[in-house]
Amino acid sequence: MLEALDEAAVGRWSRAVVDTLAQARGRLDELNVFPVPDGDTGTNLLMTAEAGHAALEAAAGAESAWTVLARGAVLGARGNSGAILAQLLRGLADGLAGAARVDGRVLAEALSAASRTAYTAVADPEEGTFLTVARAGAEAAEAAVSGGRALLADVVRAAADGALTALQATPGQLAALRDAGVVDAGGAGWCLVLDALVGTVTGTAPTRAPLGRRPLRDRGVPSPAPAAPAPGPGSEVQFLLADSDEAAVARLRARLAELGDCLVVVGVDTPGGREWNVHVHVADVGAAVEAGIEAGRPHRISVTALAPVRAPVAAAGTRASVALTCSAGLADLFAGEGVVVLTAPVGELTEDAVLAAVLGTGAAQVVVLPNHAEVTAVTARAAERAREDGRDVVVVPTRSAVQGLAALAVTDPARRFGDDVVAMAEAAAATRWAEVTVAEHDALTSAGRCAAGDVLGSAEGDVVVIGADPAAVARDLLDRLLSAGGEMVTVVVGEDPALGDAVCAHLAAVHPTVDVVRYAGGAGAVPLLAGVE
């Protein structure tokens, strides 16, 4: 019988949680009817717990086990339930990582604090859910201490019993649970987590299975006829957000709350700075990712359809274009041309997201502009799946956003679709493109060796200039590009307007006969992107 939780006990508890959730995974998935009946609560809880435990096993420093466990869980959290579990673990870590001794009284206080922070992480908390069960367990732990039962074993037993009592009451709080004849899946998972803690402290885990009543179909009672999916968000979007701050995250919360629901944002300190795990259900995947780009640097982006994609019925002869972009400024630029825009960092765009965007246009004929060589394969696979749905989809292989803009400039809905696609492809191919970027690491390029931090000028994907000053590199790059001729230069400037000013001044002085069109790329765009026609 433990009187206090030490570092070794945290590790044993984490292992027990993983083992317990692994055994209950299928049952928890079956219970999952709220907030979306997508049958993955057990899976998400298990994957989150596994991420936390993996971080513990890999840890070699002097950090508290509570801190390591929480950070691993937050960075690896999956789904709505996983994000809430991660927030609870992070709340526990906030209260216990620096404690000299984690006894019953200290643990009860930490459970209450963790419950409060979990409520703040969820944008629109509802009762009868995971949050309710966690709060009830914490309140029972505090009541045990106040009633003179402050031993660690008494506190963990009280927390587990209080959570179970609240879990059994959840069907009376949520109509979705009552109609399905089940308890809340996330709350049931938290009961299992607390039961594992009881086993760690006392040496004997409870033999009960706090998974609530069986579904009606398992009790020989006819299940209600499945209801049609409720109107609303159709995709789960989740990503980690780095290079941000509390003010930007607050704006992100507000924007995502406008776009969808089931919003959970959990922050954690890492060796590289603070990061947030962001989870939301939305109809507009591109807008959600764009909001993330505006707030910082989203990565490990995942997009999961909450139900099979149901495409609108396409009217014969209707057309649309879908453009992929990496920044808010480019997204606005393409949207202004009447194009459906999907915004995501290069390398993190998913096939499902592209498919949803294509089918979501409701058009029978769709042109897709990937605007980057690295996402052409993803768009091609999505287009093939859309064609299986009966859509006529063509990917015009634009390797840069300026080629995409050139393609749109010549589109003509009065032409036959095939002829229009050919014209767009020819305009894109006739546009020479270049960009100014900053090297992330040492490398050998076609222009010689570069070091991390060097400014690179690339033409058609090949580095041709290496320097230290972005403006000097941009001037040299454009001079090389225009040496082969050109009547118009399109310039898309990233986050430094001064670079755009310098480039435009140079073009006016050295290439006065060339027309120049300038756009703002905004956050997420490369420092400078240029196209010559």
XYZ file of C-alpha atoms in Angstrom:
533
model
C 0.000 0.000 0.000
C 1.579 3.260 -1.131
C 1.424 6.331 1.098
C 2.652 8.626 -1.694
C 3.144 8.448 -5.445
C 6.795 8.510 -6.451
C 8.361 8.566 -9.915
C 8.366 4.774 -10.203
C 4.683 4.630 -9.288
C 3.859 7.093 -12.076
C 5.519 4.760 -14.552
C 3.630 1.721 -13.226
C 0.334 3.622 -13.361
C 1.009 4.730 -16.939
C 1.732 1.135 -17.961
C -1.418 -0.074 -16.221
C -3.505 2.585 -17.983
C -2.229 1.472 -21.375
C -2.916 -2.180 -20.586
C -6.404 -1.429 -19.261
C -7.406 0.763 -22.191
C -6.033 -1.787 -24.647
C -8.359 -4.422 -23.186
C -11.354 -2.056 -23.152
C -10.668 -0.362 -26.482
C -13.346 -2.183 -28.497
C -15.992 -1.765 -25.835
C -15.283 1.943 -25.448
C -15.481 2.381 -29.219
C -18.941 0.766 -29.151
C -20.134 3.179 -26.459
C -19.086 6.215 -28.509
C -22.260 8.050 -29.541
C -21.421 11.588 -28.375
C -20.429 14.150 -29.563
C -20.148 12.242 -32.856
C -20.986 8.532 -33.198
C -17.746 7.707 -35.002
C -16.759 4.767 -32.800
C -13.196 5.783 -31.973
C -13.165 6.953 -28.340
C -11.431 3.816 -27.066
C -8.898 3.975 -29.862
C -8.146 7.656 -29.260
C -7.797 7.220 -25.491
C -5.453 4.282 -25.967
C -3.265 6.061 -28.531
C -3.008 9.105 -26.269
C -2.060 6.969 -23.266
C 0.479 5.082 -25.367
C 2.066 8.373 -26.483
C 2.438 9.477 -22.875
C 3.908 6.154 -21.778
C 6.309 6.069 -24.732
C 7.622 9.480 -23.679
C 8.185 8.149 -20.160
C 10.098 5.135 -21.421
C 12.286 7.304 -23.654
C 13.007 9.935 -20.997
C 16.602 10.096 -19.818
C 16.784 13.481 -18.103
C 15.959 14.706 -14.634
C 12.465 15.962 -15.480
C 9.529 14.878 -13.371
C 7.740 11.772 -14.628
C 4.479 13.731 -14.361
C 5.826 16.388 -16.741
C 7.153 13.872 -19.251
C 3.945 11.826 -19.196
C 1.758 14.890 -19.724
C 3.900 16.303 -22.522
C 3.936 12.996 -24.368
C 0.166 12.697 -24.030
C -0.512 16.248 -25.254
C 1.779 15.946 -28.275
C 0.340 12.538 -29.138
C -3.312 13.155 -28.242
C -5.848 11.795 -30.689
C -9.424 12.946 -31.098
C -11.730 14.796 -28.751
C -11.450 12.278 -25.899
C -7.681 11.964 -26.263
C -7.257 15.739 -26.080
C -9.306 15.883 -22.874
C -7.333 12.998 -21.338
C -4.117 14.810 -22.231
C -5.393 18.009 -20.618
C -6.252 16.145 -17.417
C -2.759 14.638 -17.307
C -1.252 18.044 -17.965
C -3.351 19.500 -15.146
C -2.091 16.781 -12.811
C 1.474 17.512 -13.871
C 1.027 21.213 -13.129
C 0.077 20.372 -9.564
C 2.314 17.380 -8.880
C 5.560 17.831 -10.813
C 7.048 20.110 -8.180
C 5.460 18.544 -5.111
C 7.870 17.248 -2.481
C 5.479 14.413 -1.646
C 2.357 13.340 -3.554
C 0.110 12.101 -0.770
C -3.678 11.920 -0.646
C -4.251 15.578 0.129
C -1.907 16.801 -2.619
C -3.406 14.403 -5.184
C -6.978 15.504 -4.364
C -6.039 19.133 -4.930
C -4.323 18.245 -8.206
C -7.345 16.263 -9.447
C -9.585 19.277 -8.813
C -7.202 21.648 -10.576
C -6.895 19.246 -13.517
C -10.671 19.047 -13.840
C -10.972 22.830 -13.885
C -8.321 23.205 -16.598
C -10.009 20.493 -18.680
C -13.218 22.515 -18.671
C -11.313 25.579 -19.903
C -9.692 23.568 -22.721
C -13.099 22.683 -24.195
C -14.756 25.553 -26.029
C -18.353 24.500 -25.311
C -18.387 22.046 -22.369
C -21.516 19.960 -21.797
C -22.604 17.978 -18.775
C -23.037 14.227 -18.949
C -19.642 13.875 -20.618
C -16.007 13.043 -19.876
C -15.685 16.422 -18.136
C -18.567 15.691 -15.761
C -17.086 12.341 -14.741
C -13.641 13.859 -14.157
C -15.069 16.664 -12.032
C -17.144 14.251 -9.944
C -14.104 12.096 -9.262
C -12.122 15.130 -8.150
C -14.949 16.355 -5.916
C -15.193 12.933 -4.281
C -11.448 12.962 -3.637
C -11.679 16.412 -2.010
C -14.663 15.248 0.061
C -12.673 12.276 1.330
C -9.899 14.573 2.520
C -12.368 16.968 4.146
C -14.045 14.004 5.868
C -10.826 12.866 7.489
C -9.943 10.126 4.966
C -6.771 11.698 3.598
C -4.665 8.575 3.110
C -3.621 8.126 -0.522
C -5.535 4.849 -0.812
C -8.701 6.454 0.555
C -8.419 9.362 -1.862
C -7.878 7.291 -5.013
C -10.705 4.922 -4.072
C -13.024 7.884 -3.441
C -12.076 9.448 -6.781
C -12.734 6.204 -8.651
C -16.069 5.613 -6.876
C -17.209 9.199 -7.412
C -16.339 9.061 -11.098
C -18.206 5.776 -11.531
C -21.317 7.163 -9.855
C -21.249 10.178 -12.170
C -20.682 7.948 -15.179
C -23.768 5.889 -14.425
C -25.815 9.097 -14.340
C -24.657 10.377 -17.735
C -27.557 8.846 -19.739
C -29.916 11.058 -17.759
C -27.946 14.146 -18.779
C -27.550 13.636 -22.502
C -30.348 12.559 -24.833
C -27.901 10.874 -27.234
C -26.729 8.549 -24.458
C -30.244 7.878 -23.206
C -31.531 7.027 -26.685
C -28.639 4.627 -27.318
C -28.838 3.060 -23.850
C -25.162 3.695 -23.050
C -22.988 5.757 -20.740
C -20.482 8.332 -21.963
C -17.512 6.604 -23.600
C -14.896 9.173 -22.587
C -16.147 9.159 -18.995
C -15.977 5.364 -18.952
C -12.374 5.600 -20.121
C -11.525 7.999 -17.278
C -13.056 5.571 -14.785
C -10.698 2.915 -16.107
C -7.757 5.311 -15.734
C -8.703 5.947 -12.076
C -9.214 2.226 -11.437
C -5.675 1.662 -12.728
C -4.502 4.272 -10.225
C -6.300 2.414 -7.429
C -4.486 -0.742 -8.471
C -1.138 1.058 -8.501
C -1.639 2.491 -5.010
C -3.301 -0.471 -3.270
C -1.902 -3.378 -5.231
C -5.423 -4.548 -6.110
C -7.274 -3.094 -9.064
C -11.089 -2.986 -8.848
C -12.699 -6.003 -10.518
C -15.678 -3.986 -11.769
C -15.933 -2.997 -15.420
C -17.158 0.624 -15.414
C -18.405 0.482 -18.974
C -22.035 1.057 -18.139
C -25.061 -0.651 -19.541
C -24.751 -2.650 -22.718
C -26.215 -1.137 -25.864
C -29.871 -2.002 -26.437
C -29.034 -4.395 -29.252
C -26.883 -6.473 -26.854
C -29.769 -6.784 -24.412
C -32.199 -8.277 -26.866
C -34.076 -5.002 -27.309
C -34.523 -3.687 -30.845
C -32.305 -0.674 -31.427
C -33.883 2.539 -32.639
C -33.666 3.056 -36.381
C -30.479 4.964 -37.214
C -31.138 8.645 -37.524
C -29.881 10.635 -40.457
C -26.594 12.394 -39.710
C -27.189 15.766 -38.126
C -26.283 18.717 -40.290
C -22.981 20.277 -39.339
C -19.222 19.733 -39.455
C -18.137 16.714 -41.458
C -14.389 16.456 -40.780
C -12.215 16.184 -37.713
C -9.156 18.410 -37.984
C -6.297 18.067 -35.518
C -2.817 19.543 -35.499
C 0.033 20.633 -33.260
C 0.714 24.364 -33.207
C 4.206 25.755 -32.606
C 5.781 29.215 -32.866
C 2.730 30.910 -31.359
C 1.691 32.675 -28.153
C -1.330 32.881 -25.865
C -2.817 35.886 -27.662
C -2.605 34.195 -31.061
C -4.041 30.980 -29.633
C -6.949 32.941 -28.140
C -7.704 34.354 -31.596
C -7.408 30.866 -33.055
C -9.915 29.546 -30.508
C -12.387 32.254 -31.430
C -12.004 31.614 -35.155
C -12.326 27.828 -34.870
C -15.358 28.224 -32.611
C -16.993 30.125 -35.481
C -16.061 27.431 -37.991
C -17.128 24.311 -36.102
C -17.608 22.536 -32.809
C -16.004 19.954 -30.473
C -13.129 22.411 -30.099
C -10.393 21.408 -27.646
C -7.081 23.270 -27.348
C -4.423 21.930 -24.979
C -1.052 23.614 -24.414
C 2.150 22.132 -23.024
C 5.729 23.314 -22.549
C 8.360 21.474 -24.578
C 12.158 21.847 -24.808
C 11.619 23.798 -28.029
C 8.962 26.119 -26.600
C 5.263 25.929 -25.892
C 3.058 23.884 -28.244
C -0.680 23.373 -28.464
C -2.709 20.369 -29.587
C -5.732 21.700 -31.484
C -8.814 19.584 -32.218
C -12.021 20.696 -33.955
C -14.870 19.345 -36.092
C -15.498 21.527 -39.145
C -17.111 21.577 -42.556
C -14.387 23.793 -44.081
C -11.077 21.994 -43.554
C -9.093 24.602 -45.462
C -10.380 27.453 -43.316
C -9.450 25.587 -40.123
C -5.907 24.932 -41.310
C -5.619 28.506 -42.554
C -6.583 29.728 -39.078
C -3.785 27.576 -37.697
C -1.276 29.070 -40.131
C -2.312 32.570 -39.094
C -1.768 31.657 -35.428
C 1.634 30.001 -35.776
C 3.153 26.926 -37.371
C 0.736 24.004 -37.581
C 2.302 20.578 -38.107
C 1.301 16.928 -37.873
C -2.029 17.920 -39.412
C -4.623 15.177 -39.682
C -8.017 15.363 -41.352
C -10.530 12.565 -40.798
C -13.993 12.372 -42.286
C -16.527 11.987 -39.475
C -18.723 10.055 -41.888
C -18.255 8.829 -45.436
C -18.052 11.780 -47.794
C -21.494 12.409 -49.253
C -20.966 14.498 -52.332
C -23.609 16.936 -53.446
C -25.378 15.848 -56.608
C -23.444 17.351 -59.484
C -25.399 19.272 -62.059
C -24.395 18.332 -65.605
C -21.998 20.809 -67.189
C -21.189 22.706 -64.001
C -17.530 23.579 -63.475
C -15.292 24.555 -60.605
C -11.627 24.931 -59.754
C -9.858 23.881 -56.563
C -6.534 25.492 -55.650
C -4.118 24.392 -52.957
C -2.238 27.093 -51.076
C 0.147 27.346 -48.140
C -0.672 30.821 -46.824
C -3.600 33.046 -45.943
C -2.642 35.709 -48.482
C -2.537 33.229 -51.351
C -5.801 31.713 -50.177
C -7.487 35.124 -50.352
C -5.973 35.702 -53.782
C -7.357 32.473 -55.248
C -10.685 32.816 -53.448
C -11.053 36.226 -55.075
C -10.969 34.430 -58.431
C -13.961 32.311 -57.428
C -11.853 29.253 -56.688
C -12.429 26.736 -53.898
C -9.298 27.000 -51.741
C -7.674 24.336 -49.583
C -4.905 25.709 -47.366
C -2.323 23.475 -45.687
C 1.443 23.400 -45.179
C 3.246 21.487 -47.916
C 3.789 17.877 -46.871
C 0.809 17.829 -44.522
C -1.986 17.916 -47.085
C -4.114 14.770 -47.041
C -5.773 12.930 -49.895
C -9.091 12.922 -48.001
C -9.009 16.703 -47.629
C -8.471 17.185 -51.358
C -11.246 14.710 -52.174
C -13.653 16.477 -49.807
C -12.834 19.827 -51.431
C -13.379 18.463 -54.950
C -16.655 16.729 -54.160
C -17.782 19.662 -52.045
C -17.797 21.951 -55.089
C -20.863 20.097 -56.342
C -19.538 20.520 -59.883
C -19.476 17.817 -62.529
C -16.207 19.106 -64.006
C -13.381 20.188 -61.716
C -9.854 21.466 -62.311
C -7.375 21.009 -59.468
C -4.341 23.301 -59.167
C -1.795 21.725 -56.767
C 0.582 24.720 -56.993
C 3.515 22.722 -55.618
C 5.411 19.739 -57.002
C 5.325 17.874 -53.683
C 1.521 17.655 -53.555
C 0.892 16.665 -57.175
C 0.793 12.957 -56.301
C -1.695 13.541 -53.463
C -4.001 15.537 -55.715
C -3.750 12.924 -58.461
C -4.895 10.164 -56.100
C -7.770 12.302 -54.835
C -8.783 13.094 -58.421
C -8.860 9.400 -59.276
C -11.186 8.733 -56.339
C -13.410 11.623 -57.413
C -13.607 10.187 -60.918
C -14.870 6.952 -59.384
C -17.715 9.086 -58.008
C -18.593 10.136 -61.536
C -16.842 13.529 -61.585
C -14.694 14.704 -64.486
C -11.599 15.865 -62.605
C -8.314 17.021 -64.133
C -5.156 18.009 -62.267
C -3.254 20.776 -64.047
C 0.326 20.182 -62.806
C 1.099 23.677 -61.544
C 4.338 23.646 -59.550
C 3.894 27.135 -58.107
C 1.065 29.436 -57.098
C 2.046 31.904 -59.850
C 1.516 29.145 -62.421
C -1.893 28.531 -60.872
C -2.773 32.209 -61.231
C -1.634 32.174 -64.844
C -3.850 29.161 -65.526
C -6.882 30.876 -64.022
C -6.248 34.001 -66.083
C -7.042 32.159 -69.319
C -9.948 29.987 -68.231
C -13.132 30.464 -70.224
C -16.348 28.686 -69.181
C -17.696 29.134 -72.719
C -15.086 26.682 -74.049
C -15.447 22.929 -73.960
C -14.031 21.599 -70.700
C -11.229 19.676 -72.399
C -10.162 22.698 -74.448
C -10.241 24.914 -71.363
C -8.006 22.491 -69.456
C -5.501 22.499 -72.324
C -5.429 26.306 -72.358
C -4.879 26.421 -68.605
C -2.082 23.860 -68.782
C -0.358 25.767 -71.599
C -0.557 29.082 -69.684
C 0.885 27.456 -66.579
C 3.718 25.841 -68.522
C 4.557 29.162 -70.194
C 5.021 30.856 -66.813
C 8.585 30.686 -65.532
C 8.684 30.820 -61.760
C 11.213 31.526 -59.068
C 11.302 31.910 -55.313
C 13.480 33.232 -52.527
C 13.731 31.024 -49.446
C 16.018 30.544 -46.442
C 18.047 27.340 -46.063
C 17.008 25.291 -43.034
C 20.238 23.243 -42.914
C 23.592 22.797 -44.617
C 23.266 21.269 -48.077
C 24.849 20.873 -51.484
C 22.791 22.677 -54.120
C 23.043 23.124 -57.874
C 24.656 26.524 -57.156
C 27.153 25.162 -54.626
C 27.170 24.458 -50.908
C 24.862 26.458 -48.630
C 24.717 26.754 -44.859
C 21.685 26.975 -42.611
C 20.387 30.547 -42.717
C 21.668 31.310 -46.214
C 19.236 32.983 -48.607
C 18.509 30.825 -51.651
C 17.212 31.976 -55.016
C 15.610 29.150 -57.000
C 14.389 29.131 -60.599
C 12.012 26.355 -61.653
C 12.976 24.446 -58.504
C 16.774 24.640 -58.946
C 18.931 26.861 -56.714
C 20.801 29.389 -58.861
C 21.778 32.073 -56.321
C 23.103 31.812 -52.762
C 23.610 34.911 -50.628
C 23.114 36.619 -47.298
C 20.757 39.471 -48.223
C 17.226 38.562 -49.400
C 16.886 41.721 -51.512
C 20.223 41.166 -53.285
C 19.384 37.529 -53.975
C 15.931 38.492 -55.274
C 17.340 41.146 -57.616
C 19.936 38.742 -59.039
C 17.323 36.002 -59.389
C 14.867 38.195 -61.316
C 17.602 39.536 -63.588
C 18.476 35.960 -64.522
C 14.834 35.074 -65.081
C 14.205 38.125 -67.293
C 17.372 37.583 -69.331
C 15.309 35.136 -71.396
C 12.636 37.798 -71.954
C 9.273 38.516 -70.414
C 6.479 41.045 -70.528
C 4.949 40.716 -67.070
C 6.243 39.782 -63.626
C 3.924 38.640 -60.859
C 5.443 39.080 -57.395
C 4.007 37.486 -54.247
C 5.669 38.896 -51.123
C 5.776 37.009 -47.817
C 5.821 38.610 -44.384
C 8.423 41.321 -45.166
C 6.905 44.159 -47.234
C 10.334 45.815 -47.443
C 11.573 42.949 -49.603
C 8.703 43.560 -52.012
C 9.488 47.276 -52.085
C 13.129 46.585 -52.956
C 12.241 44.135 -55.712
C 9.620 46.383 -57.308
C 11.990 49.363 -57.231
C 14.672 47.272 -58.939
C 12.293 46.090 -61.649
C 11.135 49.641 -62.323
C 14.725 50.863 -62.647
C 16.358 47.999 -64.537
C 13.405 46.502 -66.448
C 11.118 49.514 -67.064
C 9.188 47.904 -69.937
C 8.033 44.985 -67.834
C 4.615 45.176 -66.186
C 4.719 44.273 -62.473
C 1.819 42.922 -60.423
C 2.373 42.591 -56.682
C 0.408 40.548 -54.144
C 0.782 39.879 -50.410
C 1.446 36.225 -49.546
C 1.097 36.682 -45.803
C 2.072 34.291 -43.017
C 3.142 30.871 -44.249
C 4.275 32.100 -47.675
C 7.909 31.987 -48.812
C 9.718 35.357 -48.564
C 9.286 35.980 -52.300
C 7.587 34.160 -55.160
C 7.786 35.437 -58.723
C 6.386 34.429 -62.090
C 7.452 35.702 -65.513
C 5.180 35.580 -68.568
